[in-house]
PDB file of C-alpha atoms in Angstrom:
ATOM      1  CA  MET Z   1       9.996 236.552 124.383  1.00  0.00           C
ATOM      2  CA  LYS Z   2      11.685 236.794 127.775  1.00  0.00           C
ATOM      3  CA  SER Z   3      12.865 240.318 127.020  1.00  0.00           C
ATOM      4  CA  SER Z   4       9.330 241.310 125.996  1.00  0.00           C
ATOM      5  CA  ILE Z   5       8.120 240.250 129.435  1.00  0.00           C
ATOM      6  CA  ALA Z   6      10.734 242.529 131.025  1.00  0.00           C
ATOM      7  CA  ALA Z   7       9.629 245.404 128.788  1.00  0.00           C
ATOM      8  CA  MET Z   8       5.969 244.797 129.657  1.00  0.00           C
ATOM      9  CA  VAL Z   9       6.641 244.714 133.406  1.00  0.00           C
ATOM     10  CA  THR Z  10       8.725 247.900 133.454  1.00  0.00           C
ATOM     11  CA  ALA Z  11       6.205 249.696 131.226  1.00  0.00           C
ATOM     12  CA  THR Z  12       3.367 248.698 133.540  1.00  0.00           C
ATOM     13  CA  GLU Z  13       5.299 249.795 136.633  1.00  0.00           C
ATOM     14  CA  ARG Z  14       5.780 253.277 135.198  1.00  0.00           C
ATOM     15  CA  PHE Z  15       2.186 253.454 133.995  1.00  0.00           C
ATOM     16  CA  LEU Z  16       0.736 252.463 137.370  1.00  0.00           C
ATOM     17  CA  ALA Z  17       2.992 254.919 139.177  1.00  0.00           C
ATOM     18  CA  GLY Z  18       1.299 257.702 137.236  1.00  0.00           C
ATOM     19  CA  ASN Z  19      -2.184 256.154 137.247  1.00  0.00           C
ATOM     20  CA  PRO Z  20      -2.758 254.581 140.680  1.00  0.00           C
ATOM     21  CA  LYS Z  21      -6.554 254.469 140.309  1.00  0.00           C
ATOM     22  CA  LEU Z  22      -6.808 252.120 137.371  1.00  0.00           C
ATOM     23  CA  ILE Z  23     -10.174 251.391 135.777  1.00  0.00           C
ATOM     24  CA  GLY Z  24     -10.002 247.847 134.479  1.00  0.00           C
ATOM     25  CA  SER Z  25      -7.261 245.299 134.958  1.00  0.00           C
ATOM     26  CA  ILE Z  26      -3.874 244.366 133.534  1.00  0.00           C
ATOM     27  CA  ALA Z  27      -2.728 240.751 133.569  1.00  0.00           C
ATOM     28  CA  PHE Z  28       0.441 238.962 132.496  1.00  0.00           C
ATOM     29  CA  LEU Z  29       0.128 235.507 130.975  1.00  0.00           C
ATOM     30  CA  ILE Z  30       3.467 233.691 130.913  1.00  0.00           C
ATOM     31  CA  THR Z  31       3.571 230.072 129.735  1.00  0.00           C
ATOM     32  CA  SER Z  32       6.323 227.650 128.770  1.00  0.00           C
ATOM     33  CA  ASP Z  33       4.690 225.143 126.445  1.00  0.00           C
ATOM     34  CA  GLU Z  34       3.878 227.279 123.394  1.00  0.00           C
ATOM     35  CA  GLU Z  35       6.713 225.702 121.404  1.00  0.00           C
ATOM     36  CA  GLY Z  36       5.531 222.213 122.362  1.00  0.00           C
ATOM     37  CA  PRO Z  37       2.112 220.594 122.719  1.00  0.00           C
ATOM     38  CA  ALA Z  38       0.569 223.887 123.952  1.00  0.00           C
ATOM     39  CA  LYS Z  39      -1.993 222.051 126.081  1.00  0.00           C
ATOM     40  CA  ASP Z  40      -1.266 223.225 129.621  1.00  0.00           C
ATOM     41  CA  GLY Z  41      -0.609 226.955 129.276  1.00  0.00           C
ATOM     42  CA  THR Z  42      -2.776 229.537 127.552  1.00  0.00           C
ATOM     43  CA  VAL Z  43      -5.440 226.962 126.693  1.00  0.00           C
ATOM     44  CA  LYS Z  44      -6.061 226.218 130.378  1.00  0.00           C
ATOM     45  CA  VAL Z  45      -6.076 229.914 131.295  1.00  0.00           C
ATOM     46  CA  ILE Z  46      -8.710 230.663 128.646  1.00  0.00           C
ATOM     47  CA  GLU Z  47     -10.833 227.772 129.916  1.00  0.00           C
ATOM     48  CA  THR Z  48     -10.606 229.152 133.464  1.00  0.00           C
ATOM     49  CA  LEU Z  49     -11.496 232.690 132.396  1.00  0.00           C
ATOM     50  CA  GLN Z  50     -14.499 231.442 130.464  1.00  0.00           C
ATOM     51  CA  LYS Z  51     -15.733 229.557 133.533  1.00  0.00           C
ATOM     52  CA  ARG Z  52     -15.465 232.842 135.449  1.00  0.00           C
ATOM     53  CA  ASN Z  53     -17.265 234.722 132.659  1.00  0.00           C
ATOM     54  CA  GLU Z  54     -14.228 236.988 132.322  1.00  0.00           C
ATOM     55  CA  GLU Z  55     -13.368 238.350 128.891  1.00  0.00           C
ATOM     56  CA  ILE Z  56     -10.114 239.696 127.499  1.00  0.00           C
ATOM     57  CA  THR Z  57     -10.622 242.954 125.623  1.00  0.00           C
ATOM     58  CA  TRP Z  58      -7.096 243.551 124.325  1.00  0.00           C
ATOM     59  CA  CYS Z  59      -4.196 241.102 124.131  1.00  0.00           C
ATOM     60  CA  LEU Z  60      -0.637 242.186 123.406  1.00  0.00           C
ATOM     61  CA  VAL Z  61       1.683 239.277 122.584  1.00  0.00           C
ATOM     62  CA  GLY Z  62       5.398 239.956 122.965  1.00  0.00           C
ATOM     63  CA  GLU Z  63       6.516 237.738 120.091  1.00  0.00           C
ATOM     64  CA  PRO Z  64       9.629 239.073 118.292  1.00  0.00           C
ATOM     65  CA  SER Z  65       7.619 240.603 115.466  1.00  0.00           C
ATOM     66  CA  SER Z  66      10.022 243.341 114.335  1.00  0.00           C
ATOM     67  CA  THR Z  67      12.193 242.797 111.261  1.00  0.00           C
ATOM     68  CA  ASN Z  68      14.895 245.462 111.050  1.00  0.00           C
ATOM     69  CA  LYS Z  69      14.091 247.814 113.932  1.00  0.00           C
ATOM     70  CA  VAL Z  70      11.692 247.749 116.850  1.00  0.00           C
ATOM     71  CA  GLY Z  71       8.130 248.432 115.813  1.00  0.00           C
ATOM     72  CA  ASP Z  72       8.650 248.337 112.051  1.00  0.00           C
ATOM     73  CA  VAL Z  73       6.225 245.383 111.838  1.00  0.00           C
ATOM     74  CA  LEU Z  74       3.042 244.819 113.840  1.00  0.00           C
ATOM     75  CA  LYS Z  75       1.470 241.376 113.596  1.00  0.00           C
ATOM     76  CA  ASN Z  76      -2.331 241.615 113.517  1.00  0.00           C
ATOM     77  CA  GLY Z  77      -2.964 237.958 112.731  1.00  0.00           C
ATOM     78  CA  ARG Z  78      -1.349 234.621 112.068  1.00  0.00           C
ATOM     79  CA  ARG Z  79      -1.770 231.791 109.620  1.00  0.00           C
ATOM     80  CA  GLY Z  80      -3.161 228.491 110.817  1.00  0.00           C
ATOM     81  CA  SER Z  81      -0.839 225.529 111.275  1.00  0.00           C
ATOM     82  CA  LEU Z  82      -1.857 222.010 110.286  1.00  0.00           C
ATOM     83  CA  GLY Z  83       0.618 219.157 110.519  1.00  0.00           C
ATOM     84  CA  ALA Z  84       0.479 215.465 109.716  1.00  0.00           C
ATOM     85  CA  ARG Z  85       2.545 212.303 109.955  1.00  0.00           C
ATOM     86  CA  LEU Z  86       1.960 210.201 106.875  1.00  0.00           C
ATOM     87  CA  THR Z  87       2.996 206.534 106.816  1.00  0.00           C
ATOM     88  CA  VAL Z  88       2.885 204.695 103.500  1.00  0.00           C
ATOM     89  CA  TYR Z  89       3.250 200.934 103.541  1.00  0.00           C
ATOM     90  CA  GLY Z  90       4.954 198.741 100.956  1.00  0.00           C
ATOM     91  CA  GLN Z  91       6.599 195.332 101.072  1.00  0.00           C
ATOM     92  CA  GLN Z  92      10.143 194.907 102.315  1.00  0.00           C
ATOM     93  CA  GLY Z  93      12.456 192.829 100.159  1.00  0.00           C
ATOM     94  CA  HIS Z  94      15.810 192.453  98.456  1.00  0.00           C
ATOM     95  CA  VAL Z  95      16.764 195.058  95.874  1.00  0.00           C
ATOM     96  CA  ALA Z  96      17.809 192.268  93.488  1.00  0.00           C
ATOM     97  CA  TYR Z  97      14.267 190.877  93.535  1.00  0.00           C
ATOM     98  CA  PRO Z  98      12.032 193.973  93.167  1.00  0.00           C
ATOM     99  CA  HIS Z  99       9.171 191.879  91.771  1.00  0.00           C
ATOM    100  CA  LEU Z 100       8.860 190.279  95.205  1.00  0.00           C
ATOM    101  CA  ALA Z 101       8.649 193.632  97.008  1.00  0.00           C
ATOM    102  CA  GLU Z 102       6.962 197.030  96.792  1.00  0.00           C
ATOM    103  CA  ASN Z 103       9.047 200.116  97.414  1.00  0.00           C
ATOM    104  CA  PRO Z 104       6.953 202.772  99.243  1.00  0.00           C
ATOM    105  CA  ILE Z 105       9.511 205.457  98.355  1.00  0.00           C
ATOM    106  CA  HIS Z 106       8.689 204.881  94.703  1.00  0.00           C
ATOM    107  CA  THR Z 107       4.927 204.650  95.184  1.00  0.00           C
ATOM    108  CA  ILE Z 108       4.665 207.830  97.265  1.00  0.00           C
ATOM    109  CA  SER Z 109       6.852 209.978  95.021  1.00  0.00           C
ATOM    110  CA  PRO Z 110       4.170 210.993  92.461  1.00  0.00           C
ATOM    111  CA  ALA Z 111       1.782 211.948  95.277  1.00  0.00           C
ATOM    112  CA  LEU Z 112       4.421 214.043  97.041  1.00  0.00           C
ATOM    113  CA  THR Z 113       5.203 215.785  93.772  1.00  0.00           C
ATOM    114  CA  GLU Z 114       1.531 216.652  93.315  1.00  0.00           C
ATOM    115  CA  LEU Z 115       1.189 217.847  96.903  1.00  0.00           C
ATOM    116  CA  SER Z 116       4.303 220.009  96.750  1.00  0.00           C
ATOM    117  CA  THR Z 117       3.267 221.665  93.461  1.00  0.00           C
ATOM    118  CA  SER Z 118      -0.428 222.216  94.248  1.00  0.00           C
ATOM    119  CA  ARG Z 119      -1.838 225.708  94.770  1.00  0.00           C
ATOM    120  CA  TRP Z 120      -4.163 225.633  97.772  1.00  0.00           C
ATOM    121  CA  ASP Z 121      -5.570 229.159  97.594  1.00  0.00           C
ATOM    122  CA  ASN Z 122      -4.631 232.665  96.500  1.00  0.00           C
ATOM    123  CA  GLY Z 123      -4.546 234.275  99.936  1.00  0.00           C
ATOM    124  CA  ASN Z 124      -6.290 237.607 100.533  1.00  0.00           C
ATOM    125  CA  GLN Z 125      -5.559 241.166 101.636  1.00  0.00           C
ATOM    126  CA  TYR Z 126      -4.378 239.930 105.035  1.00  0.00           C
ATOM    127  CA  PHE Z 127      -2.757 236.580 104.264  1.00  0.00           C
ATOM    128  CA  PRO Z 128      -0.362 235.190 101.642  1.00  0.00           C
ATOM    129  CA  PRO Z 129      -1.395 231.975  99.877  1.00  0.00           C
ATOM    130  CA  THR Z 130      -1.413 228.782 101.914  1.00  0.00           C
ATOM    131  CA  THR Z 131       1.910 226.924 101.827  1.00  0.00           C
ATOM    132  CA  PHE Z 132       2.741 223.221 102.051  1.00  0.00           C
ATOM    133  CA  GLN Z 133       6.070 221.820 103.223  1.00  0.00           C
ATOM    134  CA  ILE Z 134       7.613 218.387 103.775  1.00  0.00           C
ATOM    135  CA  SER Z 135       9.765 218.645 106.899  1.00  0.00           C
ATOM    136  CA  ASN Z 136      10.978 215.066 107.453  1.00  0.00           C
ATOM    137  CA  ILE Z 137      11.210 211.817 105.485  1.00  0.00           C
ATOM    138  CA  ASN Z 138      12.362 208.523 106.961  1.00  0.00           C
ATOM    139  CA  ALA Z 139      12.580 205.118 105.288  1.00  0.00           C
ATOM    140  CA  GLY Z 140      14.906 202.160 104.991  1.00  0.00           C
ATOM    141  CA  THR Z 141      16.871 199.883 107.289  1.00  0.00           C
ATOM    142  CA  GLY Z 142      20.235 201.510 106.636  1.00  0.00           C
ATOM    143  CA  ALA Z 143      21.301 198.679 104.342  1.00  0.00           C
ATOM    144  CA  THR Z 144      21.759 199.527 100.679  1.00  0.00           C
ATOM    145  CA  ASN Z 145      20.378 196.219  99.424  1.00  0.00           C
ATOM    146  CA  VAL Z 146      17.023 196.225 101.264  1.00  0.00           C
ATOM    147  CA  ILE Z 147      13.821 197.689  99.846  1.00  0.00           C
ATOM    148  CA  PRO Z 148      12.054 199.399 102.775  1.00  0.00           C
ATOM    149  CA  GLY Z 149       8.697 198.239 104.021  1.00  0.00           C
ATOM    150  CA  GLU Z 150       7.374 201.702 104.868  1.00  0.00           C
ATOM    151  CA  ILE Z 151       8.119 205.401 104.623  1.00  0.00           C
ATOM    152  CA  VAL Z 152       7.182 208.076 107.162  1.00  0.00           C
ATOM    153  CA  VAL Z 153       6.711 211.673 106.000  1.00  0.00           C
ATOM    154  CA  ASP Z 154       6.034 214.750 108.156  1.00  0.00           C
ATOM    155  CA  LEU Z 155       3.929 217.410 106.452  1.00  0.00           C
ATOM    156  CA  ASN Z 156       2.892 220.929 107.420  1.00  0.00           C
ATOM    157  CA  PHE Z 157       0.484 223.546 106.108  1.00  0.00           C
ATOM    158  CA  ARG Z 158       0.523 227.216 107.049  1.00  0.00           C
ATOM    159  CA  PHE Z 159      -2.906 228.246 105.884  1.00  0.00           C
ATOM    160  CA  SER Z 160      -4.845 231.443 105.325  1.00  0.00           C
ATOM    161  CA  THR Z 161      -8.467 232.200 106.118  1.00  0.00           C
ATOM    162  CA  GLU Z 162      -9.352 231.269 102.526  1.00  0.00           C
ATOM    163  CA  VAL Z 163      -9.282 227.563 103.337  1.00  0.00           C
ATOM    164  CA  THR Z 164     -10.166 225.429 106.362  1.00  0.00           C
ATOM    165  CA  ASP Z 165      -8.159 222.663 107.963  1.00  0.00           C
ATOM    166  CA  GLN Z 166     -10.931 220.206 107.021  1.00  0.00           C
ATOM    167  CA  GLN Z 167     -10.668 221.200 103.357  1.00  0.00           C
ATOM    168  CA  LEU Z 168      -6.905 220.703 103.396  1.00  0.00           C
ATOM    169  CA  GLN Z 169      -7.230 217.288 104.997  1.00  0.00           C
ATOM    170  CA  ALA Z 170      -9.872 216.224 102.485  1.00  0.00           C
ATOM    171  CA  THR Z 171      -7.760 217.349  99.512  1.00  0.00           C
ATOM    172  CA  VAL Z 172      -4.623 215.589 100.746  1.00  0.00           C
ATOM    173  CA  GLU Z 173      -6.472 212.349 101.372  1.00  0.00           C
ATOM    174  CA  GLU Z 174      -8.131 212.553  97.943  1.00  0.00           C
ATOM    175  CA  ILE Z 175      -4.691 212.829  96.335  1.00  0.00           C
ATOM    176  CA  LEU Z 176      -3.317 209.921  98.361  1.00  0.00           C
ATOM    177  CA  ASN Z 177      -6.326 207.765  97.507  1.00  0.00           C
ATOM    178  CA  ARG Z 178      -6.104 208.637  93.822  1.00  0.00           C
ATOM    179  CA  HIS Z 179      -2.512 207.382  93.812  1.00  0.00           C
ATOM    180  CA  ASN Z 180      -3.699 204.073  95.311  1.00  0.00           C
ATOM    181  CA  LEU Z 181      -1.452 204.288  98.351  1.00  0.00           C
ATOM    182  CA  ASN Z 182      -1.714 202.006 101.357  1.00  0.00           C
ATOM    183  CA  TYR Z 183      -1.314 204.615 104.067  1.00  0.00           C
ATOM    184  CA  LYS Z 184      -2.125 205.941 107.508  1.00  0.00           C
ATOM    185  CA  ILE Z 185      -2.182 209.664 108.279  1.00  0.00           C
ATOM    186  CA  ASP Z 186      -2.348 211.334 111.689  1.00  0.00           C
ATOM    187  CA  TRP Z 187      -3.371 214.998 111.638  1.00  0.00           C
ATOM    188  CA  VAL Z 188      -2.437 217.617 114.257  1.00  0.00           C
ATOM    189  CA  LEU Z 189      -4.060 221.062 114.179  1.00  0.00           C
ATOM    190  CA  SER Z 190      -1.766 223.444 116.061  1.00  0.00           C
ATOM    191  CA  GLY Z 191      -3.930 226.503 115.560  1.00  0.00           C
ATOM    192  CA  GLN Z 192      -6.502 228.191 113.373  1.00  0.00           C
ATOM    193  CA  ALA Z 193      -5.768 231.303 111.357  1.00  0.00           C
ATOM    194  CA  PHE Z 194      -6.886 234.520 113.019  1.00  0.00           C
ATOM    195  CA  ILE Z 195      -7.010 238.223 112.174  1.00  0.00           C
ATOM    196  CA  THR Z 196      -7.617 241.459 114.050  1.00  0.00           C
ATOM    197  CA  GLU Z 197      -8.652 243.764 111.243  1.00  0.00           C
ATOM    198  CA  GLN Z 198      -8.998 247.082 113.065  1.00  0.00           C
ATOM    199  CA  GLY Z 199      -9.831 248.419 116.521  1.00  0.00           C
ATOM    200  CA  GLU Z 200      -8.510 250.337 119.497  1.00  0.00           C
ATOM    201  CA  LEU Z 201      -5.549 247.999 120.004  1.00  0.00           C
ATOM    202  CA  ILE Z 202      -4.130 248.377 116.501  1.00  0.00           C
ATOM    203  CA  THR Z 203      -4.708 252.123 116.618  1.00  0.00           C
ATOM    204  CA  ALA Z 204      -2.944 252.421 119.979  1.00  0.00           C
ATOM    205  CA  ALA Z 205       0.011 250.334 118.774  1.00  0.00           C
ATOM    206  CA  LYS Z 206       0.402 252.350 115.571  1.00  0.00           C
ATOM    207  CA  GLU Z 207       0.250 255.674 117.366  1.00  0.00           C
ATOM    208  CA  ALA Z 208       2.598 254.527 120.128  1.00  0.00           C
ATOM    209  CA  ILE Z 209       5.205 253.336 117.635  1.00  0.00           C
ATOM    210  CA  LYS Z 210       4.963 256.576 115.689  1.00  0.00           C
ATOM    211  CA  LYS Z 211       5.299 258.690 118.865  1.00  0.00           C
ATOM    212  CA  VAL Z 212       8.207 256.736 120.368  1.00  0.00           C
ATOM    213  CA  CYS Z 213      10.108 255.701 117.238  1.00  0.00           C
ATOM    214  CA  GLN Z 214       9.139 258.453 114.793  1.00  0.00           C
ATOM    215  CA  TYR Z 215       8.160 256.080 111.987  1.00  0.00           C
ATOM    216  CA  GLU Z 216       5.132 254.195 110.710  1.00  0.00           C
ATOM    217  CA  THR Z 217       4.624 250.481 111.263  1.00  0.00           C
ATOM    218  CA  GLU Z 218       3.538 247.787 108.803  1.00  0.00           C
ATOM    219  CA  LEU Z 219       0.735 245.323 109.499  1.00  0.00           C
ATOM    220  CA  SER Z 220       1.652 241.704 108.759  1.00  0.00           C
ATOM    221  CA  THR Z 221       0.430 238.139 109.313  1.00  0.00           C
ATOM    222  CA  ALA Z 222       3.655 236.433 108.235  1.00  0.00           C
ATOM    223  CA  GLY Z 223       5.693 234.037 110.326  1.00  0.00           C
ATOM    224  CA  GLY Z 224       4.820 231.136 112.563  1.00  0.00           C
ATOM    225  CA  THR Z 225       2.112 230.710 115.161  1.00  0.00           C
ATOM    226  CA  SER Z 226       1.758 232.201 118.641  1.00  0.00           C
ATOM    227  CA  ASP Z 227      -0.492 231.764 121.649  1.00  0.00           C
ATOM    228  CA  GLY Z 228      -2.630 234.524 120.185  1.00  0.00           C
ATOM    229  CA  ARG Z 229      -4.318 231.678 118.305  1.00  0.00           C
ATOM    230  CA  PHE Z 230      -5.994 230.616 121.559  1.00  0.00           C
ATOM    231  CA  ILE Z 231      -7.046 234.108 122.606  1.00  0.00           C
ATOM    232  CA  ALA Z 232      -8.400 235.570 119.346  1.00  0.00           C
ATOM    233  CA  PRO Z 233     -11.335 233.095 119.110  1.00  0.00           C
ATOM    234  CA  THR Z 234     -12.719 234.532 122.372  1.00  0.00           C
ATOM    235  CA  GLY Z 235     -13.402 237.818 120.592  1.00  0.00           C
ATOM    236  CA  ALA Z 236     -10.379 239.668 121.963  1.00  0.00           C
ATOM    237  CA  GLN Z 237      -8.384 242.066 119.806  1.00  0.00           C
ATOM    238  CA  VAL Z 238      -4.888 240.567 119.457  1.00  0.00           C
ATOM    239  CA  VAL Z 239      -1.644 242.073 118.174  1.00  0.00           C
ATOM    240  CA  GLU Z 240       1.958 240.938 118.398  1.00  0.00           C
ATOM    241  CA  LEU Z 241       4.694 243.462 119.013  1.00  0.00           C
ATOM    242  CA  GLY Z 242       8.157 242.593 120.224  1.00  0.00           C
ATOM    243  CA  PRO Z 243      11.911 242.739 119.548  1.00  0.00           C
ATOM    244  CA  VAL Z 244      13.736 242.283 116.264  1.00  0.00           C
ATOM    245  CA  ASN Z 245      13.635 238.620 115.228  1.00  0.00           C
ATOM    246  CA  ALA Z 246      16.920 238.465 113.270  1.00  0.00           C
ATOM    247  CA  SER Z 247      18.441 235.863 115.612  1.00  0.00           C
ATOM    248  CA  ILE Z 248      15.263 233.971 116.471  1.00  0.00           C
ATOM    249  CA  HIS Z 249      15.881 230.253 117.218  1.00  0.00           C
ATOM    250  CA  LYS Z 250      19.559 230.633 116.325  1.00  0.00           C
ATOM    251  CA  ILE Z 251      22.632 229.861 118.391  1.00  0.00           C
ATOM    252  CA  ASN Z 252      23.472 232.914 120.532  1.00  0.00           C
ATOM    253  CA  GLU Z 253      19.985 234.368 120.214  1.00  0.00           C
ATOM    254  CA  ASN Z 254      20.251 238.011 121.271  1.00  0.00           C
ATOM    255  CA  VAL Z 255      18.394 241.287 121.702  1.00  0.00           C
ATOM    256  CA  ASN Z 256      19.771 244.830 121.630  1.00  0.00           C
ATOM    257  CA  ILE Z 257      19.314 246.422 125.085  1.00  0.00           C
ATOM    258  CA  HIS Z 258      18.592 249.852 123.592  1.00  0.00           C
ATOM    259  CA  GLU Z 259      15.759 248.312 121.589  1.00  0.00           C
ATOM    260  CA  LEU Z 260      14.241 246.983 124.808  1.00  0.00           C
ATOM    261  CA  ASP Z 261      14.093 250.523 126.193  1.00  0.00           C
ATOM    262  CA  LEU Z 262      12.205 251.573 123.062  1.00  0.00           C
ATOM    263  CA  LEU Z 263       9.898 248.575 123.333  1.00  0.00           C
ATOM    264  CA  SER Z 264       9.118 249.349 126.981  1.00  0.00           C
ATOM    265  CA  SER Z 265       8.309 252.944 126.044  1.00  0.00           C
ATOM    266  CA  ILE Z 266       6.001 251.761 123.259  1.00  0.00           C
ATOM    267  CA  TYR Z 267       4.178 249.452 125.670  1.00  0.00           C
ATOM    268  CA  GLU Z 268       3.787 252.283 128.184  1.00  0.00           C
ATOM    269  CA  GLU Z 269       2.363 254.610 125.558  1.00  0.00           C
ATOM    270  CA  MET Z 270      -0.109 251.925 124.499  1.00  0.00           C
ATOM    271  CA  LEU Z 271      -1.296 251.660 128.112  1.00  0.00           C
ATOM    272  CA  ASN Z 272      -1.707 255.445 128.246  1.00  0.00           C
ATOM    273  CA  GLN Z 273      -3.879 255.385 125.149  1.00  0.00           C
ATOM    274  CA  LEU Z 274      -5.981 252.377 126.111  1.00  0.00           C
ATOM    275  CA  MET Z 275      -6.366 252.568 129.877  1.00  0.00           C
ATOM    276  CA  VAL Z 276      -6.597 256.274 130.707  1.00  0.00           C
TER     277      VAL Z 276
END
């Protein structure tokens, strides 16, 4: 992401040098909380713009969208992300006296099996089917002879536009209720699914990639979420185009410098097509 910012800035410098009388405006939105709560960055900027009655026409997100070489994949949407922390309560006790206790690990297991094997939708032409994952499970005191009193499970959906977050919540809670669990669940919606089907921005990106790199790009909605989820609902066209993501979130994350030159050239060509 940091390298995308560098590519955007250098591309804009060259573009403005050749087009000093710009019609319209170019803005850079750089935030630091997208990987966290995402409450004080893009969200606040969108609120401010709406108060000013300012609208974003095109939004280019510099997420590392490329797979094998720069520009081979162009993200024109993202799946929604819905998470939850599920706590199921039992009765703590001694493992030698199970009739005096209730093991929540045992009681939740059939429900988790049903959740993990359910098919939530079939996806569509833009999105793969919705997926469900269990990311963390915690229970027990650490002692081998104590039945735990509760279990905490972290869940996450990456969902398509074929289902809503409310529908997913309702289905999960119906399954939990049907299994007669004593539970509490706290839901967190990180972002809705969004899609930019067609428009000037996608056309400009495709043509720029073809001109600079000499190959066609592939539209995709795979991967995680981005701050585009806050901008797309305003009506803006949103695409994500950035470096190769082979080392994303790994130790020694890295980007090929030559690829950044290509990326900067692609960004500049997009500006030429959109702003001239």
